Coordinates of C-alpha atoms and ligand atoms in Angstrom, one line a residue:
X1 CA 106.7 85.1 24.9
X2 CA 106.9 82.6 22.0
X3 CA 109.5 82.3 19.3
X4 CA 108.5 81.9 15.6
X5 CA 110.3 80.9 12.5
X6 CA 111.3 83.4 9.7
X7 CA 109.9 80.9 7.2
X8 CA 106.6 80.6 8.8
X9 CA 106.2 76.8 8.8
X10 CA 107.8 75.6 12.0
X11 CA 106.1 75.3 15.4
X12 CA 106.4 78.2 17.8
X13 CA 108.8 77.5 20.7
X14 CA 109.3 78.6 24.3
X15 CA 112.5 80.3 25.5
X16 CA 113.9 77.1 26.9
X17 CA 113.2 75.2 23.7
X18 CA 114.7 78.0 21.5
X19 CA 117.9 78.0 23.5
X20 CA 118.1 74.2 23.2
X21 CA 117.5 74.3 19.4
X22 CA 119.4 75.5 16.3
X23 CA 117.5 76.2 13.2
X24 CA 113.7 75.9 12.9
X25 CA 112.5 72.7 11.2
X26 CA 111.4 74.7 8.1
X27 CA 115.0 75.9 7.6
X28 CA 114.3 79.4 9.1
X29 CA 115.6 81.1 12.2
X30 CA 113.7 81.8 15.3
X31 CA 112.7 85.4 16.4
X32 CA 110.4 86.6 19.2
X33 CA 106.7 86.7 18.2
X34 CA 106.5 90.2 19.7
X35 CA 109.3 92.4 21.0
X36 CA 109.4 93.9 24.4
X37 CA 109.6 97.7 24.4
X38 CA 111.2 99.9 26.9
X39 CA 109.8 103.3 27.7
X40 CA 112.0 106.4 27.8
X41 CA 111.8 106.3 31.6
X42 CA 112.9 102.7 31.7
X43 CA 115.8 103.4 29.4
X44 CA 116.9 106.5 31.3
X45 CA 116.8 104.5 34.6
X46 CA 119.5 102.1 33.2
X47 CA 122.1 104.8 32.9
X48 CA 124.8 104.3 35.5
X49 CA 123.8 100.7 36.4
X50 CA 126.3 97.9 36.2
X51 CA 126.5 96.0 32.9
X52 CA 125.2 92.9 34.6
X53 CA 122.1 94.7 35.9
X54 CA 121.4 96.3 32.5
X55 CA 121.8 92.8 31.0
X56 CA 119.3 91.3 33.5
X57 CA 116.7 94.0 32.8
X58 CA 117.1 93.9 29.0
X59 CA 116.9 90.1 28.7
X60 CA 114.3 89.3 31.4
X61 CA 111.3 89.8 29.1
X62 CA 112.8 87.3 26.6
X63 CA 113.4 84.7 29.3
X64 CA 109.7 85.0 30.1
X65 CA 109.7 83.7 33.6
X66 CA 111.2 80.3 32.4
X67 CA 114.1 80.9 34.8
X68 CA 113.4 82.4 38.2
X69 CA 114.8 85.9 38.6
X70 CA 117.4 85.0 41.3
X71 CA 118.8 82.2 39.2
X72 CA 118.8 84.3 36.0
X73 CA 120.5 87.2 37.8
X74 CA 123.2 84.8 39.1
X75 CA 123.9 83.3 35.6
X76 CA 124.2 86.8 34.1
X77 CA 126.4 88.1 37.0
X78 CA 128.7 85.0 36.7
X79 CA 128.9 85.4 32.9
X80 CA 130.1 89.0 33.0
X81 CA 132.4 88.4 36.0
X82 CA 134.7 86.6 33.5
X83 CA 135.5 89.9 31.7
X84 CA 138.6 91.7 32.8
X85 CA 137.1 95.2 32.6
X86 CA 134.5 96.5 35.1
X87 CA 132.5 98.0 32.4
X88 CA 132.5 94.7 30.4
X89 CA 132.3 96.5 27.1
X90 CA 133.8 100.0 27.8
X91 CA 133.3 103.0 25.5
X92 CA 136.4 104.9 24.4
X93 CA 136.2 108.4 22.9
X94 CA 138.2 108.8 19.8
X95 CA 137.2 112.4 18.9
X96 CA 134.3 114.7 19.5
X97 CA 131.6 112.4 18.2
X98 CA 133.3 109.1 17.4
X99 CA 133.5 106.4 20.0
X100 CA 134.8 102.8 20.1
X101 CA 132.8 100.1 22.0
X102 CA 135.6 97.8 23.1
X103 CA 134.2 94.3 22.9
X104 CA 137.4 92.4 23.5
X105 CA 137.8 92.2 27.2
X106 CA 136.3 88.7 27.6
X107 CA 138.2 85.4 27.9
X108 CA 138.9 85.0 24.2
X109 CA 139.3 88.6 23.2
X110 CA 136.3 89.1 20.8
X111 CA 132.7 90.2 21.0
X112 CA 131.5 86.6 20.9
X113 CA 132.4 86.2 24.6
X114 CA 129.5 88.5 25.5
X115 CA 126.9 86.1 24.3
X116 CA 128.7 82.8 24.7
X117 CA 129.7 83.2 28.3
X118 CA 125.9 83.5 29.0
X119 CA 124.8 80.8 26.5
X120 CA 127.1 78.2 28.0
X121 CA 125.5 78.9 31.4
X122 CA 122.0 78.8 30.0
X123 CA 122.6 75.5 28.3
X124 CA 124.1 74.0 31.4
X125 CA 121.1 75.2 33.4
X126 CA 118.5 73.8 31.1
X127 CA 120.2 70.5 30.4
X128 CA 120.8 69.8 34.1
X129 CA 117.2 70.6 34.8
X130 CA 116.1 68.1 32.2
X131 CA 118.8 65.5 33.0
X132 CA 119.8 65.5 29.3
X133 CA 123.0 65.6 27.3
X134 CA 123.5 67.4 24.0
X135 CA 125.9 67.8 21.2
X136 CA 127.0 71.2 20.0
X137 CA 128.0 71.7 16.4
X138 CA 129.3 75.2 15.5
X139 CA 131.0 76.8 12.5
X140 CA 133.6 79.4 13.0
X141 CA 135.7 81.8 10.9
X142 CA 137.9 82.2 13.9
X143 CA 136.2 83.8 16.9
X144 CA 132.9 82.0 17.7
X145 CA 134.8 78.7 18.0
X146 CA 137.1 79.7 20.9
X147 CA 134.4 81.7 22.6
X148 CA 132.0 78.8 22.4
X149 CA 134.6 76.3 23.7
X150 CA 135.5 78.7 26.6
X151 CA 131.8 79.3 27.4
X152 CA 130.7 75.6 27.2
X153 CA 133.6 73.4 28.0
X154 CA 132.9 73.1 31.7
X155 CA 129.4 71.7 31.0
X156 CA 129.9 68.0 31.4
X157 CA 126.6 67.4 29.6
X158 CA 127.9 68.9 26.4
X159 CA 130.1 67.6 23.6
X160 CA 131.5 70.4 21.5
X161 CA 132.4 70.1 17.8
X162 CA 133.7 73.2 16.1
X163 CA 134.4 73.4 12.4
X164 CA 136.9 76.0 11.2
X165 CA 138.2 76.5 7.7
X166 CA 141.7 74.9 7.5
X167 CA 144.5 77.5 7.2
X168 CA 142.0 80.4 7.0
X169 CA 141.9 81.5 10.6
X170 CA 144.8 83.4 12.3
X171 CA 147.4 81.4 14.3
X172 CA 146.2 82.8 17.6
X173 CA 142.5 82.1 16.7
X174 CA 143.4 78.5 15.8
X175 CA 145.5 77.9 18.9
X176 CA 142.8 79.4 21.2
X177 CA 140.6 76.5 20.0
X178 CA 143.0 73.7 19.4
X179 CA 145.0 74.0 22.6
X180 CA 141.9 73.2 24.7
X181 CA 142.6 69.5 25.3
X182 CA 139.4 68.7 27.3
X183 CA 137.7 65.4 26.5
X184 CA 134.5 67.0 25.4
X185 CA 136.1 69.4 22.9
X186 CA 136.7 68.5 19.2
X187 CA 138.1 70.8 16.6
X188 CA 137.7 70.0 13.0
X189 CA 139.7 71.8 10.3
X190 CA 137.6 71.7 7.1
X191 CA 139.3 71.7 3.8
X192 CA 137.0 74.5 2.6
X193 CA 135.9 77.9 3.6
X194 CA 133.6 79.2 6.3
X195 CA 130.5 79.0 4.1
X196 CA 131.2 75.3 3.6
X197 CA 131.5 74.8 7.3
X198 CA 128.3 76.7 8.1
X199 CA 126.4 74.9 5.4
X200 CA 127.4 71.5 6.9
X201 CA 126.3 72.7 10.4
X202 CA 122.9 73.9 9.0
X203 CA 122.5 70.6 7.1
X204 CA 123.1 68.7 10.3
X205 CA 120.3 70.6 12.0
X206 CA 118.0 69.9 9.1
X207 CA 118.6 66.1 9.3
X208 CA 119.8 64.9 12.7
X209 CA 119.5 61.2 12.1
X210 CA 123.2 60.7 12.5
X211 CA 122.9 61.5 16.2
X212 CA 120.3 58.8 16.9
X213 CA 118.1 61.0 19.0
X214 CA 120.8 63.0 20.9
X215 CA 119.9 66.7 21.0
X216 CA 121.8 69.0 18.7
X217 CA 122.4 72.6 19.9
X218 CA 123.7 75.7 18.1
X219 CA 126.3 78.1 19.4
X220 CA 126.3 80.2 16.3
X221 CA 124.1 83.2 16.0
X222 CA 121.4 81.1 14.5
X223 CA 120.7 80.5 18.2
X224 CA 118.4 83.3 19.4
X225 CA 120.1 83.5 22.8
X226 CA 123.2 84.8 21.0
X227 CA 121.3 87.8 19.6
X228 CA 119.4 88.4 22.8
X229 CA 122.7 88.8 24.8
X230 CA 124.1 91.1 22.1
X231 CA 121.2 93.5 22.4
X232 CA 122.4 94.5 25.8
X233 CA 125.5 96.3 24.8
X234 CA 123.7 98.5 22.3
X235 CA 121.4 99.7 25.1
X236 CA 124.2 100.0 27.6
X237 CA 126.3 102.1 25.2
X238 CA 123.3 104.2 24.0
X239 CA 122.2 105.2 27.5
X240 CA 125.8 105.9 28.5
X241 CA 126.0 108.5 25.7
X242 CA 122.7 110.1 26.6
X243 CA 119.9 108.0 25.1
X244 CA 117.0 108.2 25.2
X245 CA 117.4 112.0 25.3
X246 CA 119.7 111.9 22.3
X247 CA 120.1 109.6 19.3
X248 CA 123.2 107.6 18.6
X249 CA 124.4 105.8 15.5
X250 CA 126.3 102.5 15.4
X251 CA 128.9 101.2 12.9
X252 CA 129.3 97.5 13.0
X253 CA 131.9 95.3 11.3
X254 CA 129.6 92.7 9.8
X255 CA 129.5 89.3 8.1
X256 CA 127.0 86.8 9.6
X257 CA 125.0 89.8 10.6
X258 CA 124.2 88.7 14.2
X259 CA 125.9 91.7 15.8
X260 CA 124.2 94.5 13.8
X261 CA 120.9 92.6 13.9
X262 CA 121.1 92.7 17.7
X263 CA 121.5 96.5 17.4
X264 CA 118.4 96.7 15.2
X265 CA 116.5 94.7 17.9
X266 CA 117.6 97.3 20.5
X267 CA 116.3 100.0 18.2
X268 CA 113.0 98.2 17.8
X269 CA 112.8 97.9 21.6
X270 CA 112.9 101.7 22.0
X271 CA 116.6 102.8 21.8
X272 CA 116.7 105.9 19.6
X273 CA 119.2 105.0 16.8
X274 CA 119.7 107.4 13.9
X275 CA 121.7 105.0 11.7
X276 CA 123.3 101.6 11.5
X277 CA 126.3 101.5 9.3
X278 CA 127.3 98.0 8.1
X279 CA 131.0 97.7 7.5
X280 CA 132.2 94.8 5.3
X281 CA 135.6 93.6 4.1
X282 CA 136.1 92.6 0.4
X283 CA 133.4 90.0 1.0
X284 CA 130.8 92.7 0.4
X285 CA 127.5 91.0 -0.2
X286 CA 125.8 93.0 2.5
X287 CA 127.1 96.3 1.0
X288 CA 126.2 95.3 -2.6
X289 CA 122.7 94.4 -1.5
X290 CA 122.1 97.6 0.3
X291 CA 123.8 99.9 -2.1
X292 CA 123.0 98.3 -5.5
X293 CA 120.3 95.7 -4.7
X294 CA 122.7 93.0 -5.8
X295 CA 121.8 90.1 -3.6
X296 CA 124.1 87.5 -5.2
X297 CA 126.9 85.3 -4.2
X298 CA 130.5 86.0 -5.2
X299 CA 133.5 83.7 -4.6
X300 CA 134.6 84.0 -1.0
X301 CA 137.9 85.9 -0.7
X302 CA 140.5 85.3 2.0
X303 CA 141.2 88.8 3.6
X304 CA 143.2 90.4 6.4
X305 CA 139.9 90.4 8.4
X306 CA 139.4 86.6 8.3
X307 CA 136.5 86.5 10.8
X308 CA 134.4 88.4 8.3
X309 CA 135.2 86.1 5.4
X310 CA 131.6 85.0 4.9
X311 CA 129.3 85.2 1.9
X312 CA 126.1 83.5 3.0
X313 CA 125.1 85.7 5.9
X314 CA 122.8 83.8 8.3
X315 CA 121.1 86.6 10.2
X316 CA 120.3 88.7 7.2
X317 CA 117.3 86.4 7.0
X318 CA 116.1 87.8 10.3
X319 CA 116.2 91.3 9.0
X320 CA 114.5 90.3 5.7
X321 CA 111.7 88.8 7.7
X322 CA 111.1 92.2 9.3
X323 CA 111.6 94.1 6.0
X324 CA 109.1 91.7 4.3
X325 CA 106.5 92.5 7.0
X326 CA 107.0 89.0 8.6
X327 CA 105.9 87.2 5.4
X328 CA 107.6 83.8 6.0
X329 CA 106.6 82.5 2.5
X330 CA 108.2 85.5 0.8
X331 CA 111.4 85.2 2.8
X332 CA 111.6 81.4 2.0
X333 CA 111.1 82.1 -1.7
X334 CA 113.7 84.8 -1.8
X335 CA 116.3 82.7 0.0
X336 CA 115.7 79.7 -2.1
X337 CA 116.2 81.9 -5.2
X338 CA 119.4 83.3 -3.7
X339 CA 120.9 79.8 -3.3
X340 CA 120.3 79.2 -7.0
X341 CA 121.0 82.4 -8.9
X342 CA 121.8 86.2 -8.5
X343 CA 118.7 87.9 -7.1
X344 CA 117.4 91.2 -5.7
X345 CA 115.1 92.4 -3.0
X346 CA 111.7 93.7 -3.8
X347 CA 111.5 97.5 -3.9
X348 CA 109.4 98.1 -0.7
X349 CA 111.6 96.0 1.7
X350 CA 114.8 97.5 0.2
X351 CA 113.5 101.0 0.7
X352 CA 112.6 100.1 4.3
X353 CA 116.1 98.8 5.0
X354 CA 117.7 101.9 3.5
X355 CA 115.8 104.1 5.9
X356 CA 117.9 102.8 8.8
X357 CA 121.0 101.1 7.3
X358 CA 123.9 102.4 5.3
X359 CA 127.0 100.4 4.3
X360 CA 130.6 100.6 3.2
X361 CA 133.1 98.0 2.0
X362 CA 136.8 98.1 2.8
X363 CA 139.5 96.2 1.0
X364 CA 142.7 94.8 2.4
X365 CA 144.9 97.8 1.3
X366 CA 142.5 100.2 3.0
X367 CA 142.5 98.1 6.2
X368 CA 146.2 98.6 6.5
X369 CA 145.9 102.3 5.7
X370 CA 143.2 102.7 8.4
X371 CA 145.3 100.8 11.0
X372 CA 148.1 103.3 10.4
X373 CA 145.9 106.3 10.2
X374 CA 143.8 105.5 13.3
X375 CA 147.0 105.0 15.3
X376 CA 148.4 108.3 14.1
X377 CA 145.2 110.1 15.1
X378 CA 144.2 108.3 18.2
X379 CA 147.1 106.2 19.5
X380 CA 145.0 103.0 19.2
X381 CA 146.1 99.9 17.2
X382 CA 142.8 98.6 15.7
X383 CA 142.3 95.0 14.8
X384 CA 141.6 94.6 11.1
X385 CA 137.8 94.0 11.6
X386 CA 137.5 97.1 13.7
X387 CA 139.5 99.0 11.0
X388 CA 136.7 98.3 8.5
X389 CA 134.3 99.9 11.0
X390 CA 136.4 102.9 11.7
X391 CA 136.6 103.7 8.0
X392 CA 132.9 102.9 7.3
X393 CA 131.8 105.2 10.2
X394 CA 133.7 108.1 8.6
X395 CA 132.5 107.5 5.1
X396 CA 128.8 106.4 5.6
X397 CA 127.5 108.5 8.5
X398 CA 124.7 110.8 7.6
X399 CA 125.9 113.6 9.9
X400 CA 128.7 114.4 12.3
X401 CA 126.6 115.8 15.1
X402 CA 125.1 112.4 16.1
X403 CA 127.6 110.4 18.1
X404 CA 128.7 107.3 16.2
X405 CA 129.8 104.2 18.1
X406 CA 132.1 101.9 16.2
X407 CA 132.1 98.3 17.6
X408 CA 135.7 97.2 18.2
X409 CA 134.9 93.5 17.7
X410 CA 138.2 91.9 18.5
X411 CA 141.6 92.5 20.1
X412 CA 144.5 93.3 17.7
X413 CA 146.7 90.7 19.3
X414 CA 144.6 88.0 17.6
X415 CA 145.6 89.3 14.1
X416 CA 149.3 89.7 14.0
X417 CA 149.5 89.4 10.2
X418 CA 147.5 92.6 9.6
X419 CA 149.1 94.5 12.4
X420 CA 152.6 93.7 11.3
X421 CA 151.8 94.3 7.6
X422 CA 150.5 97.8 8.7
X423 CA 154.0 98.4 10.0
X424 CA 153.7 97.7 13.7
X425 CA 155.7 95.2 15.8
X426 CA 152.6 93.4 16.9
X427 CA 150.5 93.6 20.0
X428 CA 151.2 91.4 23.0
X429 CA 148.6 88.8 24.1
X430 CA 147.2 89.4 27.6
X431 CA 149.0 87.5 30.3
X432 CA 146.5 84.7 30.6
X433 CA 147.6 83.7 27.0
X434 CA 151.3 84.3 27.5
X435 CA 152.2 80.8 26.5
X436 CA 149.5 80.2 23.9
X437 CA 152.0 79.8 21.0
X438 CA 153.8 77.0 22.9
X439 CA 150.7 75.0 24.0
X440 CA 150.0 71.5 22.6
X441 CA 147.4 71.5 19.9
X442 CA 144.8 68.9 18.9
X443 CA 142.6 69.0 15.8
X444 CA 141.4 66.8 12.9
X445 CA 141.6 67.8 9.3
X446 CA 138.5 66.6 7.3
X447 CA 137.3 67.2 3.7
X448 CA 134.4 69.5 3.3
X449 CA 132.0 66.5 3.1
X450 CA 128.9 66.3 5.2
X451 CA 129.1 62.5 5.6
X452 CA 132.7 62.7 6.8
X453 CA 131.9 65.4 9.4
X454 CA 128.8 63.7 10.6
X455 CA 130.6 60.3 11.0
X456 CA 133.4 62.1 13.0
X457 CA 130.8 63.6 15.3
X458 CA 128.8 60.4 15.7
X459 CA 132.0 58.4 16.5
X460 CA 133.5 60.8 19.0
X461 CA 130.6 62.1 21.0
X462 CA 130.6 60.6 24.5
Ligands
LIG501 C1 136.1 90.1 15.0 C2 134.8 90.0 14.3 N1 134.3 91.1 13.8 C3 133.1 91.1 13.1 C4 132.4 89.9 12.9 C5 131.1 90.0 12.1 O1 130.1 89.8 13.0 P1 128.7 89.2 12.6 O2 129.0 87.9 12.0 O3 127.9 89.2 13.8 O4 128.2 90.2 11.5 C6 133.0 88.7 13.4 C7 132.3 87.4 13.2 O5 131.3 87.2 12.6 C8 134.1 88.8 14.1 O6 134.6 87.6 14.6
LIG502 N1 132.8 85.5 12.6 C1 132.2 84.4 13.2 C2 131.5 83.5 12.2 C3 130.3 82.8 12.9 O1 129.4 83.8 13.2 P1 128.3 83.6 14.3 O2 128.1 84.9 14.9 O3 127.1 83.1 13.6 O4 128.7 82.6 15.3 C4 133.4 83.6 13.8 O5 134.3 84.2 14.2 O6 133.3 82.4 13.9

């Protein structure tokens, strides 16, 4: 299997190369040239297997023999042994046909752990094999950062630089990153928003001269391995609820679009999915695009679901590539226009997207209302991101007979502000984080200027 760019101009890469890269040299994102497909029998045979075994079977075709089976199985098994639930991402039934997929049982309490526990191990494996070192630059609106640090900090061949928007992540999120005092971990608080941070990371991939030849690696979902590992839980959840004999729908709190895009990949690989519902907070570009063909930037708003405070959504590009029948030139032209002015999708690709995707946007007042309502109905305290999904699943599902699985993307203890504003006392952190609020922190505040950030990275990498 080879990986090609969504903009059609960059060289195709192997799995190892794609894991060790970030963006494609033409500014696009890598996707598999062809997707593996699972037969009904293969899907049915996954029901009842351990999460690690399903993960091994789903990801093996992407790895393409570049890691031997025993080693890959070991990396996968070790990655998922770090979760504190046997099912890794357990399903919880809320009512007759609405389920939560709890994605917060990993070390940092958000869905990012699922992919980053594996990505850290893959990077370590490939870098050791090559005898190379690398620099990681990642942008976070709160969750990717700590999951990346937790997944990669034990790799001595990696220096990790994580950019978060200053004062725009929750206290728990910030401390999860900044209290890791390892000598290969650097947290940068950017005086700007997530889009500024992500733009600087992407610009650093586009021109890596500041690193004088050291390899730059991505931990954000621009890295294909992030998407690959996220495909697994869609298949695991689907077969647990009766796929391939019955269809399921998924409702996904969305922003950078890596999570729901992984679900779409699972569908293209054979999982029968009736509908994907995209839930957004007030930063509603994905909803505006699908509902009103308004593909335009609006000022980024700070909301009670801060991890979804994103306007420029990276992985939407991967979906556009598919919707535009893999015409890299058309995707490049559309995205260049999008950076300059309000734009719209062409009719045919939009119609194609609307066949499978629906969307709903949820403002802050509604997030609080949903947290209270869901607690009243189900006894669960939802985190504010999951709350957007809970409401969107109810409002945007095409029918109530197909089971809908809402992805519970984070643990409510990470978002005390929303939980307390909704009228609850707060949710305790798990015991391994008991003393998080007392731990020493270390981070550097920098202006949202590329040269300042690149100088910091160049000066501090080991
Ligand atoms: C808790 C949480 N929910 C939802 C999202 C949105 O996921 P995605 O960016 O993959 O669309 C994020 C981060 O992006 C997140 O951290
Ligand atoms: N919500 C994310 C933003 C970055 O998304 P990614 O999936 O591309 O890493 C975060 O919490 O950092």
